[in-house]
Each structure stands twice: as structure tokens, then as C-alpha cells.
Amino acid sequence: MIAGILAAPLALAQDAATAAAPVAAPAPGAFSKEIDSGATAWMIVASVLVLLMTPGLALFYGGMVRRKNVLSTFLHSFIMMGIVSIVWMLVGYTIAFGHTDNGWIGDFKNALGHVPFNTPGEEASRIPAALYMLYQMMFAIITPALISGALAERMKFSAYVIFTTVWLVVVYCPVACWVWNSNGWANKMGALDFAGGTVVHLASGMAALAAAIMLGKRKSLVQKEPILPHSLPLTLLGGGLLWVGWIGFNAGSATDVNPVAISGFAATQLAAAAGMLGWMLTEKLRFGKPTALGAASGLVAGLVAITPASGYVDMLPGTFIGLAAGVICSFAVSLKSKFGFDDALDVVGVHGVGGFLGAILTGVFASVLINHDAVEPAMKAGRGALIMHQFLAAVVIGAFSFAASLLILAITKLITKGLRATEEE
Amino acid sequence: MIAGILAAPLALAQDAATAAAPVAAPAPGAFSKEIDSGATAWMIVASVLVLLMTPGLALFYGGMVRRKNVLSTFLHSFIMMGIVSIVWMLVGYTIAFGHTDNGWIGDFKNALGHVPFNTPGEEASRIPAALYMLYQMMFAIITPALISGALAERMKFSAYVIFTTVWLVVVYCPVACWVWNSNGWANKMGALDFAGGTVVHLASGMAALAAAIMLGKRKSLVQKEPILPHSLPLTLLGGGLLWVGWIGFNAGSATDVNPVAISGFAATQLAAAAGMLGWMLTEKLRFGKPTALGAASGLVAGLVAITPASGYVDMLPGTFIGLAAGVICSFAVSLKSKFGFDDALDVVGVHGVGGFLGAILTGVFASVLINHDAVEPAMKAGRGALIMHQFLAAVVIGAFSFAASLLILAITKLITKGLRATEEE
Amino acid sequence: MIAGILAAPLALAQDAATAAAPVAAPAPGAFSKEIDSGATAWMIVASVLVLLMTPGLALFYGGMVRRKNVLSTFLHSFIMMGIVSIVWMLVGYTIAFGHTDNGWIGDFKNALGHVPFNTPGEEASRIPAALYMLYQMMFAIITPALISGALAERMKFSAYVIFTTVWLVVVYCPVACWVWNSNGWANKMGALDFAGGTVVHLASGMAALAAAIMLGKRKSLVQKEPILPHSLPLTLLGGGLLWVGWIGFNAGSATDVNPVAISGFAATQLAAAAGMLGWMLTEKLRFGKPTALGAASGLVAGLVAITPASGYVDMLPGTFIGLAAGVICSFAVSLKSKFGFDDALDVVGVHGVGGFLGAILTGVFASVLINHDAVEPAMKAGRGALIMHQFLAAVVIGAFSFAASLLILAITKLITKGLRATEEE
Amino acid sequence: MVKIEAIIRPQKLEAVQAALEELDFHGMTVTEVRGMGRQRGATYTYRGSQYTLSLGSKLKVEVVVLDGAQEEVIDAIVKSAQTGEVGDGKIFVTQLADVVRIRTGERGEASLS
Amino acid sequence: MVKIEAIIRPQKLEAVQAALEELDFHGMTVTEVRGMGRQRGATYTYRGSQYTLSLGSKLKVEVVVLDGAQEEVIDAIVKSAQTGEVGDGKIFVTQLADVVRIRTGERGEASLS
Amino acid sequence: MVKIEAIIRPQKLEAVQAALEELDFHGMTVTEVRGMGRQRGATYTYRGSQYTLSLGSKLKVEVVVLDGAQEEVIDAIVKSAQTGEVGDGKIFVTQLADVVRIRTGERGEASLS
Ligand SMILES: Nc1ncnc2c1ncn2[C@@H]1O[C@H](COP(=O)(O)OP(=O)(O)O)[C@@H](O)[C@H]1O
Ligand SMILES: Nc1ncnc2c1ncn2[C@@H]1O[C@H](COP(=O)(O)OP(=O)(O)O)[C@@H](O)[C@H]1O
Ligand SMILES: Nc1ncnc2c1ncn2[C@@H]1O[C@H](COP(=O)(O)OP(=O)(O)O)[C@@H](O)[C@H]1O
């Protein structure tokens, strides 16, 4: 009732719009003819798979914290499904993928959900623009959720909400514009990032580093008590869902049903497998036996590193990238105690390091045989130049995310009077 | 062996049939040419997504009950996957979607699995009829499972099985015929229900109300002990799976890959997000802080309310519908203690109220820009008339489900000598 | 860094390859024209669904063991995702599906990931060969994982890894060649196995029998303590994920979007449902009440038995096959105590017996109305001959898997100095 | 001071709590335990086999009171926890040497008030 | 009457149960506890760091018997729960002031029979 | 020998452990319990209704020591487990009749060393 009354003006406005202003007009209910029904079917499903990654991440992280913090850790992931969906539709998408001439930030033509349902946009030519917006929405949901692993078990909920929302708009959306927008500066420079090794993983990894530093250590760590994961089966299950969803993430980044999508699928599957084995072998050699947490961590490390490379590399190099990530990230997570920051669930060691590694190896292995249209122009100045561009994009974006995150956290701290939760919460 | 012997006559009969009676003949293994492979691919997946909602519901409900009742609560959902699949294939589908001239109940031409695999039926023109039957089977599975939330922790298993099976055939199938069959009376009247706000949610919500009243309160409630959820992470995870599956539920209801499906997807995603935020904000204002259960409840409330509207409304109105549902349902669930019935897991407050709200708001916001073919005729007599039709259909169906449920429960009670489980069970 | 250095030669080699040797050349990034985008979209998703079955199996098995063994049981499934993906890409696929003239083993042309991304292979004409390779990879992952149920709670991890890896290459890949390769001997003989009743379930069931015998009983069983499942809700949830994934397994085995895929979906759904009801009814009659574990076991039994038959049978026979499996397997699992082997989670009783039953009933019910192309030639010598061929293929493959498994286990025992884990592990 | 340690059925906890609160005893400590006696634990059917657990679920309720209150507390527990069927549980009574309230360091009777 | 409270290794429960049943003692109450002594808890490796828990899993088995049965019960427990390695546990014996059977209200020795 | 049974706040376990180790007492047995006293349990809000649990989470720490060590141990626990707010817990002291070390069968004081 009340809603009905409140809604009346909105409806009237809409009736008026019906008559007068078909801005994002999806017209008579049919797709324009570039759109392919198979590609569109696949991209709906790919979006759903990426959406599923966020509950998967909740499980993955939730299993690693202490029992008393499971629920708050779950909520860190789930709340992103609520906040980011809305913010992305209102302003995020247009900042990242609105038409841009400057290469730094999109124009605001696609704000407030003004994205057509029946014609393609600039980035994906065989599916409707609104579907691409939804697909990218799922990326925007999981990226800030990834950061939550670093601040688990101690950040105030209100501070978390403010920090991630601002970070999304101020860091993630512009970075996505630079790398993926057809006119983004990094894109034009020739840096390759198929599904977000830099945009998603390196950016969130560096934000995680900033957060871990700003928040300080968890109390128990200060007291030198071990903090043990309360349920590794949950973590493994979460790892399984992440793997499954990641196929939508990487193969879906072809935004079409084509050989690139299939090669992206193959590289993703193999890198996840190789990452798992790489991490477990390293454990076997370093500590005498492999662990279940190693299996879960390794598969995620493999997936992170293959993210920028999938769709550009063949099966054997894909396997190698996963293996390298499993080995290197398993060493990287041991370093945090040396550096003295408390990145609770190793976002820096896995997503930061893995994302950076993947960005570089993408330059090393990208092949014109796999993705001629993208790799050929990027290789114009030779493989050395490509690797340099990869390096440059990664460093600039990593540094930007780190610096901006520190700043946002400092401001958040003022607003919420401290970043840390009290014992009670 | 034994099975082989038992089966022999059946096989012989089938060999005979091979020669003589190609009733539902899927002939030479190819689709008729109206059928689109992309649309069919999407609808297989949409069916799978809706199927996944039932395990999701088991988690959602299972997390909210006390530990000792988890298994029985899980079984309430899972057993529907067994019973309803068979009943739907045998008689349910044909009652709901068989050809009808009277508008109240389908003829029996499609009973016993007689539905072609290679040609479309009346309701969905670009996919094979058997796939539409399977897709709708998944709806028929989850609807009675939804009711189980009201009778959790106290109904006898045998009584539950009898009640839900009879309810499916006597309430759900006819109501689906009225609203969705191309000749159903509510459909012809011009009432809009894209994916089942009235058929699924309002009908199950009112059945839940009947069941809560007939069953009386749980013993502990009578003794004023609090009954606490045993595992909210399970509930959140279940909420996540419901969200994911619901995209198949709503976007799939377009039964095609077209702009309507994409708009249905967008509205669903945004309403779930807005429902989550709406419920949590209300909690923040009413009780000082948002909760994880509020997040899960709110997203479901948003999804319930958008169910009838998705595919008819644009993104902003979709967001508004979700938000309204989050706020209103969060108040609605507080009312049950006032009315004194024990709707254990708030099926009435979420599905009943949310379904009704969604039905009305569908009338308010349905737009010809989004779905010209369906909204244009429904709006012939103006938006006021559409809203009246929405209201009428909702009231008739709600009242029918409530009254019929009371009756079925009364009869079940006689058969099973009481509806309530003993302490032991 | 280090990885970069290590990788340099690989990259150089690849650059060379770019110039000279486009072996599995996916060329200009477009599909050859036989490939259908809808079919390809569906098969990517079907692959993802089958991949999801392995985490589902981890849950299914994990819920049935004692708390202290959950993690090791989970890892038994997850590690297969790591090992098998790589082994399959390197050699497994080519053994099973490489071109063969002898009908026993494929040639090595498709080893080391040499499978094209843009043209179809011999087995599936409307999707790219690399996608078929990935789809079959998921089958190869879950099959050895199934065996783990028999050796739960007592096998040494290193022995498990060696046994399953060797079994995959020496048993699974050749058997898949015999039955599914277009020139496999069982295939040419006219034996039908749509999605792996014999290849997957009977083969793993007989390997499980061998393992249960070689390993001996769990210590507690020797001491006559009951070993109780620690969390049946996990098992039910796992059963739900298996069901959902199995639709990809069976309907996907059509490798296309066509009437056979739809009939496979229908038969799968109905058999799972009927299996659940069959097992629960048997429990009701034998023990007075149905159980949740019975529901989960029954649905899996139904799915196992319909696996070879789906895609060949209509809805009613499909329902009957599921029902028969539910009843018969529920008796079969009671026999193990009679025979004195400790098949911990009943792989033999469910997958062995169910797979055999399904193979025979496929012969009984396969219908040209459902799948003319496959059933017509297989029935040339009449239904009796078909049933004989089914029987023959099942017996040969079952016996081969059993004998080879005994041998592999004996060798593994030498290598790992015993098969059983110590108390500690 | 005495410690009264009652093993009761889990579903009787609220009744015992209520009975004690009526007598104005508000302190107690509760532990989940498993017990065996004349009564055996639950019987389960799994995949066609029946299992009987030797141990059933119980709660241990510990109440420390002054010597004089012993009888009235035992009476209240017996009455509120009784069903009359085998498995109702036992009460064990022990003499305490001392009691301390951690918050204040108070000793003996004072620490209980 | 005495309460014999044994802290044992979890895997020894069945053996202790069997030993007591042989002597015809059927009553006992079991609690999950964590213990520390000479023996330390388990060591875990997580993501490259090693953690040692100070506390390990144990079970507390409480058996109440008549004074005269004390020695035979202690003997049975010691024999059945022993492995000879550090961490086998301890037995604590306390004198009880009274025992009540809730079902009947019986007191003292009668309540144990 | 005496058994010192302390009911403490869960978050104080490490502090108590540390305090005892400093005095060179390494043996203890810990049980998860729920307690009620002046302090009530946590309050939850679920779907718009508020619930207060009567019982809150506590840990029971049992330490068996020679009679002479009683005061020093009580002191250490009180100091390390105190917050000064209601709900800090209680310590109950019981005289033991005997102690046995299962591993060796040693009795009395020897079994504790
Ligand atoms: N001798 C004993 N020592 C310790 N606990 C006992 C003893 N006898 C009984 N109990 C506890 O009391 C509970 C109830 O005892 P039981 O003999 O089954 O019933 P009842 O006391 O009604 O005869 C048991 O489950 C156990 O926890
Ligand atoms: N002083 C004590 N007070 C209470 N419990 C103790 C004490 N000493 C040992 N325990 C319990 O006994 C268990 C075994 O003791 P421990 O010293 O490790 O081995 P052992 O008795 O074989 O020398 C401990 O885990 C603890 O539960
Ligand atoms: N009379 C009692 N008998 C048994 N346990 C008690 C008793 N009184 C208190 N306790 C235990 O001590 C804990 C703390 O007691 P409480 O009265 O809340 O605080 P304080 O001791 O600081 O006054 C309780 O939660 C309960 O576990």
C-alpha cells in the first residue's frame, strides 16, 4: 500500500517516458542482428557463474577464520552483492565502460541504468550492452570482496562498507576504464589483461596490503597465539565453487562463443590444476607433507595468475603459469610474518603476487595463434616491448590502488571513529 | 535380473509402440525449425539453475532451525525433488499447461510424459515442449518446498508428504493454468505474472499461513524459550544459491534469449541487491545494527517481489520494487507474534507479503518499452485497470490457496492421525 | 622473476612455433562452419556442471565419514581435479579419443594438448574438439574420485595418488576408448553406453571392490563399533549438487542441443527422482521409516543407472530404471556385511550394481523413437542381441577393471610400503 | 559449601532452571556430556544397518550452594527433572573445601551471595 | 561412595567401556575436554607456518561406585587406557557426600544399584 | 591433593595458562561449559525479535595440585582471569582422595610430578 502510494509518481513519470523519451530504448523486443543467441546464452550463464564466485569466496574465507568470525566474514562478501550491484548500475558501469575520449574515465551517458537491452555496446559486439553491464557487475562485486580477506576478524562493519564503496568508485572503476575500455590508456598502450589479473587481482591485492597495514595486527597475533582456521572443508568447498565460477570469469571474458573462449576455458582449468599441484609439491618439499589448505590456496593462486593470460595462451603455457603461481605464491605467503603486517587470509600473497606474476607471464606467453586480433597489435614492437607494457601497467595500477586505498582508509577512519571492531562485534 | 524380468513386458510393449504408435514422436532426432539452439541451450541451463534453488532453499531454511531439526528441514526440500518430478510428468504438467478451452484446467493430452522432444508447445515457441515441461517442473518442485518453512520443526513427515502432493495437484497446477496457460482466465483477463509472484509465492505463502494456523505453535515457543537459528552461515549460503538460481527462474521465464530475458536478469539482480539493503537499513534504524540474517532475508524478499515484475520493468523500477520489499517484509515478519501464529521461518511475511506486493507493483511499473507484446494488451484499459486486474488475481488466488490448504490439511490430519510429529521424530 | 627467467626458453620456443608449426592451429579466431554457437554454449556449461560434481561428491562422501576424516575425504575428491586435468591433457585424452584403428587404444596425435580450438573432432561434430576434450576431462576427474568412497578413512594419501593416477591411464582411458571412441571395439560391437554407466560407474565400482578387499576393514569396524556419518545435511547437499551436475553429464553427452539432449535431461531428472523414492519406499517397508541418507543414496543410485540409458529411453522407462535402481541398490548395500569387505561408502553397491543394472536395462529399453541414429544400428540383430552385447561389454569391462585394479594396488603397496594410513594421518 | 552435580536429560534444562530460580538460586554451570547407565543411547538405521550408540546425550548441571540449602536444591532438581523413565539421571553431592569469586577475590560463603 | 574421574585418550574410550562392563559397572558419564600436561597438543602447518596447540583432545570419564569397588575400577581403567606414552592421562578420586537417583528420588547406595 | 576448578571467561584462557606456567604448573584440563549467575548470556536480534540467552559461554579449568600449592594457584588464577566486571567466574576447591597416573599406575603425590 504505502509502497504503492510512494511509487505512483515514479510510475507516472514512467508512463510519460513511455510516450516521450525512449533513451535506452530496447524497442520492439527483438535483438539487433549482430547479436548471436548462442553467445548471449553463454554470457548470461557466464554472468551467473561469476556471481556464484562471491558466495564461493565467502566459504573460502569463512572456513579460514575462527568460528566466532565466520558470520562477519561471510557478510563481508555478501554485502558486496547488495551494495555493488546498485552502485555499478547507477554510476560504476559508466565510469568504467562509458564512452571515453581521454582514456581515464568514461562519460556519464550510461549512468542510472541507461544501457540498451537489445543492441551491443562498444566492448562486446555479439551480445546486448545491458548483458555486458551485468557481466561486468559481477566482476565489480567480487573485487572489493577479495580485499576483505586482509581485514578479516577485525574491521568495523561500517568502516568496511564505506571503504569498499568508495574504493569501488574511485579505484576499481577508473582502473577498469584504463585497461578494458576500448579507449583506455593502458589498453591503447598495448597492455594485455584478458580477465582482470591487474584490474581485479593486483588492484585488490594492493588495497589489501594498505588495509592490513592501516588496521594493524589481530589481538591474538600480538599475543602470539596461533589463529587456526575453523573449517577447512568449507574452504575447500569454497575453492571448488571459485574454480567453477572462474570458468565464467575467464572464458566469459571473450564475450562470445569462439575459439578464444574455449582456449580461455582450457587455460583456466589447467592453471587451476597446476596451481594446486605446485603449491602441494612445494609443501611436500618444504614441510614433508601437502595439506588441504595448500590444495585450496594453490588452485586459487593458479586461477589468479592465469586470469590475465587466459584467452591469449595455449594449454602448455597455461599449465606452466598455474604451476609457477602455485610455487611462488606458496613462498610469498610465508613472507608476511617477515614484513610484519597481518594480511589475515593472504590476499597480498595470493592475489597481489599472483596477479603481478600473471601480468608479466601474459607478456611472456601471449600467442597470436590463440588470439590473433588482440596479440598481433600488442606485439607490434616485439615481445620485449609487450613485457615492458605489462610491467608498466601493473606497477602504475598497483601503486595507484595502494596509495588511493591508504587515503580512503584514512578518511574512513575519521568518519567511523576508528577502523577496528570492538571485542563485542 | 529381477528388474530385467519385470521389465520385459514393458520393453515388448515399447517395441510394439516403436512399430505402431509414435504418439509424442520426437522423430528423426532433429528439432523442428522454429527451435533456436541458443534459446534451447539457455533454457536447459535455466532449468538447472531453478533446480539448484531447491538445495539452496534447504540450506536457507536448514540454517534457521535448531540443530536437531536440520536434517528433517533439509529433507522437506529434497523430498519434493523426488515426488514432484514424477507427479508433474504424470499429471501436473498437463493440468497446468495442457491445452484448455475453459481457462481453468488443461486437458489430459500431455499426461504420462507425452510431450514432444523436438517441437515447441503452446507456451514457448522457440524451445521444444519437453524442455518447457522440464523447466516448469523445477518451479513445481520448489513451490511446495517453500511452504515447508512454515511447518518446520513440528510436522509429521507422512503428513507433510501427503499435504504437499495433494496441494501440488489441486492448488498449484490449476493456479498455474489460470495465470500462465495461454488460455487461462487470469491470463486472458490481462493479469501479469512474469515468473510467478502470484502462482509461486503468494500461493505458497497463503498455504503456509493455513499450515501455521492448523499446526499450532512449536512447544518451545509456548514455553517462551527463544528458538535460535543454529547456523546463519548456512542460511547466507542458501540465500546465495537462491539468488543465483533465481536468475534462471526470472530471466528464464522469457523462455528465449531476447531483450526481455536480459531485462528480467537486470531487474532480478538489482531487486535482490536492493532488498538486501532495504532490510538491513530498516534493521539499522529500528534496532541499531544490521544483521546477517537480515541480509539473507532481504535478498529473498527482493527476489520474491521482483518475480512477477521482472521482464516487464526497467532497472530503476526494479530496484525500487526490491527496496520496497526489503523494507515492508522486514516489518511484516515482526507482525506474526501479534497475530499469534507460528510461521516458523516467515513464509507468510516474506513470500506471502512479498508476492502480493510484487503483484501490485508489477501493475504499477510494467512498461511497454520493456515488454511490448505482453504489456501493451494488458494496458489497453489503462494502468488503473491493470492494477485492478493484478489485485483481483492476487486476491482470488491467495484466498483459493488458503481455503484449499485448510481443507487438504484437515483431510490429511484424518489420514495420518494428527499433523504434528512426536518429540522423538 | 625466477619464473620469468625459467620461462624465457619456453616463450622463445613458442615464438618459433608461431612462425613455423601451427600444429593444433586455431587460426584466425573463428570457428569452422559446422560448429554451432548454441551447441557450443551448452557444452561449455555442461562441462562446468560436470566439474561441479566433484565438489558435490566431496560433500556427499564427506558427510558420511567420521568428523576426523572429513578433510582427508574431501581431499580425495579435490586432488583429482588437480592431477587428472593435467594427465588428461597430456596423455589421457589421446589414449581415449585419439584416432584408433585397432579399437583398443587411441594414437598419440592429440597428446600434450594438441587439440584444435576451432574445428570439431571425430566424436562431436558441432562443437570444437578442444571443448570435447575439456568436457571429457571432467568425466575423467570424477571417475577415480568415485572410487575414493571405498577406501575412505584408511588409505595412505601417497598410495591413493599413485593408484588413481595409474588407474586413470591404464584402466579408464582404454575403457573409454573401447566404448566411446568411434572405432572402439565395444562401440563397434553395438554396445550402448550413453554417458558412462559402464565406463564410469561399473569400472569405478569394480575398482572400489578391489580396493576394499586389498585394504581390509577399518579398525573400528573390526572392533564392532558403529561408524556413524558425521553430517548428513552435507551428504544431502552433495547429493543435490551431484543431481544438478549430472544433468550436464547425461544431457551433455549428446554433445549438441538436440532432441536427444532434451530426452537425456528428462530421463535423468525422472530417474533421480524415482531412485530417491524407490530407496525410501524400500526403507519404509524394511525398517519402518525412510531416512535422509536413503533419499541421498537413492537419488544417486537412480542417476547411476540412468547414465548409460539416458538419451536412448523415453520418460516412463527412464522413471522405471531409476525406481529399479533405488530398490535394488538399497538391497545391494546390505550385502556387503555378508561378503565381509568394507566398502566404506558403498561404491560397489551403488555404482557397481547400479552401473551394471543400468547397462542391462539400457538394452531392454533403448528406443529408436528417442535416438534413431544410435539405436537403429545397435538393434539390427534384434533386442535380444543388444541385451547380450550390453551384458558382454559390462562383464568384460567390469572384470578388466577389477583385475587391473588388484594389480595396480599390489604394485602401489610395494612402492609406498603399505596402503593403509597410520592412526596419525 | 557443597557442589550439587546433576546429570539430567537435555530437554529438562529449562524446567530445572525455572525450579531453581523460583528458590532464588541463580548460579549454575552447565556442561554437555554423554551418559550410559541402565538406559542405552539412540538407535540409528544407516543404509540398511542398525546401530545402537552406547552413550546418550545428557547435561551436567552444577550448582554450588551453602550446606543448608542442599536438601531444598536436590528436591527441586529431582522434581523438575523427573520423567519416571529409565535415564532420568543422577545427582552427585560433594563437599567443597573453598569457593572464590574471581571478580573480587572474596572467599567462602561471601563469594556465593 | 566415590567419584572416579579419569582423563583418557579419546581412542581409548571403547576399551575402558569394555573393561568396566566386564566388571559389571554400566554407569558412566563422558565429557569432551582438552588437556595439557607433559604432553602438548597437535602441531599444524598452515600456509607455511607451524602452530602447536597447547591443549590436546581428551575425554573425561566419570564413574561413581561404592567405596569398596574403588580399587578394582581404578585398576581396570589404568589397564585398559594405558599406552605407556606420555599423555595417557590421570585419574582423580573424590569422596562423595551423597548420590540421588532422579527417577525415583532414592538416596545413597541404593541409587547406584 | 586438591582439585582447583575455575570457571573463567573464554578469552582469559591464555592469560591463565601463562600465569600457571610461570609458577611451573603445566597440568590442566579444560572443558567448555555454559554458565549463569548474576550475568546473563548474550542478546540476539533475529528478524525483528530480541532474544536473551540465560546461559553464557565459559570455560572450566581444572588444575590438580598438592595441598601446599593451593593458595598460590588460586591467587594466580584470580589475578589473571579478573576483569572486574560481573561474570568473571568462580573457583571451587575440592579435597581429592587420591590421584593416579594412568601411564605408570603411580599413585598420590608422585603421579603429579
Ligand atoms: N555409576 C555412574 N557413574 C557416573 N554416571 C552415572 C552412573 N550411573 C548413571 N550415570 C549417569 O546417569 C545417567 C542416567 O542413568 P541411568 O542408569 O540410565 O538411569 P536411571 O538413573 O534413571 O536409572 C547416565 O546416562 C549417566 O550419565
Ligand atoms: N595437574 C593436573 N591437573 C589437571 N589435569 C591434569 C593435570 N596433569 C595432567 N592432567 C590431565 O592429564 C592429561 C595427561 O597428562 P600428561 O602429563 O600429558 O601425561 P602423563 O599423565 O602420561 O604424564 C593432560 O592432558 C591433562 O588433561
Ligand atoms: N552457585 C553457582 N554454582 C555453580 N556455578 C556458578 C554459581 N555461581 C556462578 N557460577 C558460575 O560462575 C560464572 C560467573 O558467575 P556470575 O555470578 O555471573 O559472576 P561473578 O562471579 O563475577 O559475580 C557463572 O556463569 C557460572 O558459570
PDB file of C-alpha atoms in Angstrom, chain D residues 8-79:
ATOM      1  CA  ILE D   8      19.795 -34.648  33.517  1.00  0.00           C
ATOM      2  CA  ARG D   9      18.022 -35.102  30.189  1.00  0.00           C
ATOM      3  CA  PRO D  10      18.799 -32.211  27.826  1.00  0.00           C
ATOM      4  CA  GLN D  11      15.152 -31.321  27.365  1.00  0.00           C
ATOM      5  CA  LYS D  12      14.746 -30.828  31.125  1.00  0.00           C
ATOM      6  CA  LEU D  13      17.183 -27.937  31.409  1.00  0.00           C
ATOM      7  CA  GLU D  14      14.582 -25.194  31.235  1.00  0.00           C
ATOM      8  CA  ALA D  15      12.431 -26.875  33.866  1.00  0.00           C
ATOM      9  CA  VAL D  16      15.383 -27.219  36.233  1.00  0.00           C
ATOM     10  CA  GLN D  17      16.438 -23.635  35.629  1.00  0.00           C
ATOM     11  CA  ALA D  18      12.923 -22.445  36.384  1.00  0.00           C
ATOM     12  CA  ALA D  19      12.684 -24.529  39.558  1.00  0.00           C
ATOM     13  CA  LEU D  20      15.961 -23.147  40.874  1.00  0.00           C
ATOM     14  CA  GLU D  21      15.140 -19.573  40.007  1.00  0.00           C
ATOM     15  CA  GLU D  22      11.931 -19.942  41.941  1.00  0.00           C
ATOM     16  CA  LEU D  23      14.022 -20.793  45.009  1.00  0.00           C
ATOM     17  CA  ASP D  24      16.190 -17.785  44.175  1.00  0.00           C
ATOM     18  CA  PHE D  25      19.290 -19.721  43.138  1.00  0.00           C
ATOM     19  CA  HIS D  26      20.654 -18.084  40.024  1.00  0.00           C
ATOM     20  CA  GLY D  27      24.111 -19.535  39.706  1.00  0.00           C
ATOM     21  CA  MET D  28      24.816 -22.692  37.773  1.00  0.00           C
ATOM     22  CA  THR D  29      27.236 -24.156  35.285  1.00  0.00           C
ATOM     23  CA  VAL D  30      26.082 -26.496  32.521  1.00  0.00           C
ATOM     24  CA  THR D  31      28.149 -28.995  30.507  1.00  0.00           C
ATOM     25  CA  GLU D  32      27.197 -31.219  27.591  1.00  0.00           C
ATOM     26  CA  VAL D  33      28.016 -34.821  28.450  1.00  0.00           C
ATOM     27  CA  ARG D  34      27.159 -38.282  27.230  1.00  0.00           C
ATOM     28  CA  GLY D  35      25.972 -40.890  29.652  1.00  0.00           C
ATOM     29  CA  MET D  36      25.429 -44.572  29.979  1.00  0.00           C
ATOM     30  CA  GLY D  37      23.581 -46.469  32.672  1.00  0.00           C
ATOM     31  CA  ARG D  38      20.579 -48.685  32.505  1.00  0.00           C
ATOM     32  CA  GLN D  39      19.500 -46.666  29.536  1.00  0.00           C
ATOM     33  CA  ARG D  40      21.335 -47.008  26.223  1.00  0.00           C
ATOM     34  CA  GLY D  41      21.802 -44.331  23.583  1.00  0.00           C
ATOM     35  CA  ALA D  42      19.817 -43.794  20.418  1.00  0.00           C
ATOM     36  CA  THR D  43      19.415 -46.361  17.651  1.00  0.00           C
ATOM     37  CA  TYR D  44      20.103 -45.361  14.061  1.00  0.00           C
ATOM     38  CA  THR D  45      19.441 -47.012  10.739  1.00  0.00           C
ATOM     39  CA  TYR D  46      22.012 -46.251   8.054  1.00  0.00           C
ATOM     40  CA  ARG D  47      21.815 -47.788   4.626  1.00  0.00           C
ATOM     41  CA  GLY D  48      20.141 -50.889   5.921  1.00  0.00           C
ATOM     42  CA  SER D  49      22.215 -51.479   9.034  1.00  0.00           C
ATOM     43  CA  GLN D  50      21.143 -50.674  12.565  1.00  0.00           C
ATOM     44  CA  TYR D  51      23.495 -49.140  15.077  1.00  0.00           C
ATOM     45  CA  THR D  52      22.947 -48.526  18.766  1.00  0.00           C
ATOM     46  CA  LEU D  53      25.068 -45.954  20.489  1.00  0.00           C
ATOM     47  CA  SER D  54      26.187 -46.937  23.960  1.00  0.00           C
ATOM     48  CA  LEU D  55      26.104 -43.341  25.139  1.00  0.00           C
ATOM     49  CA  GLY D  56      23.163 -40.969  25.127  1.00  0.00           C
ATOM     50  CA  SER D  57      23.080 -37.185  25.355  1.00  0.00           C
ATOM     51  CA  LYS D  58      22.824 -35.658  28.806  1.00  0.00           C
ATOM     52  CA  LEU D  59      23.558 -32.370  30.504  1.00  0.00           C
ATOM     53  CA  LYS D  60      25.540 -31.948  33.690  1.00  0.00           C
ATOM     54  CA  VAL D  61      24.242 -29.117  35.825  1.00  0.00           C
ATOM     55  CA  GLU D  62      26.498 -27.952  38.644  1.00  0.00           C
ATOM     56  CA  VAL D  63      25.125 -25.781  41.400  1.00  0.00           C
ATOM     57  CA  VAL D  64      27.191 -24.709  44.361  1.00  0.00           C
ATOM     58  CA  VAL D  65      25.197 -23.772  47.468  1.00  0.00           C
ATOM     59  CA  LEU D  66      25.622 -23.329  51.181  1.00  0.00           C
ATOM     60  CA  ASP D  67      25.370 -26.536  53.181  1.00  0.00           C
ATOM     61  CA  GLY D  68      21.953 -25.631  54.490  1.00  0.00           C
ATOM     62  CA  ALA D  69      20.386 -25.289  51.056  1.00  0.00           C
ATOM     63  CA  GLN D  70      21.434 -28.740  49.896  1.00  0.00           C
ATOM     64  CA  GLU D  71      18.180 -30.545  50.533  1.00  0.00           C
ATOM     65  CA  GLU D  72      15.918 -27.932  49.064  1.00  0.00           C
ATOM     66  CA  VAL D  73      18.006 -27.749  45.879  1.00  0.00           C
ATOM     67  CA  ILE D  74      18.156 -31.540  45.480  1.00  0.00           C
ATOM     68  CA  ASP D  75      14.411 -31.695  45.929  1.00  0.00           C
ATOM     69  CA  ALA D  76      13.817 -29.009  43.329  1.00  0.00           C
ATOM     70  CA  ILE D  77      16.035 -30.748  40.787  1.00  0.00           C
ATOM     71  CA  VAL D  78      14.550 -34.176  41.365  1.00  0.00           C
ATOM     72  CA  LYS D  79      11.044 -32.838  40.941  1.00  0.00           C
TER      73      LYS D  79
END
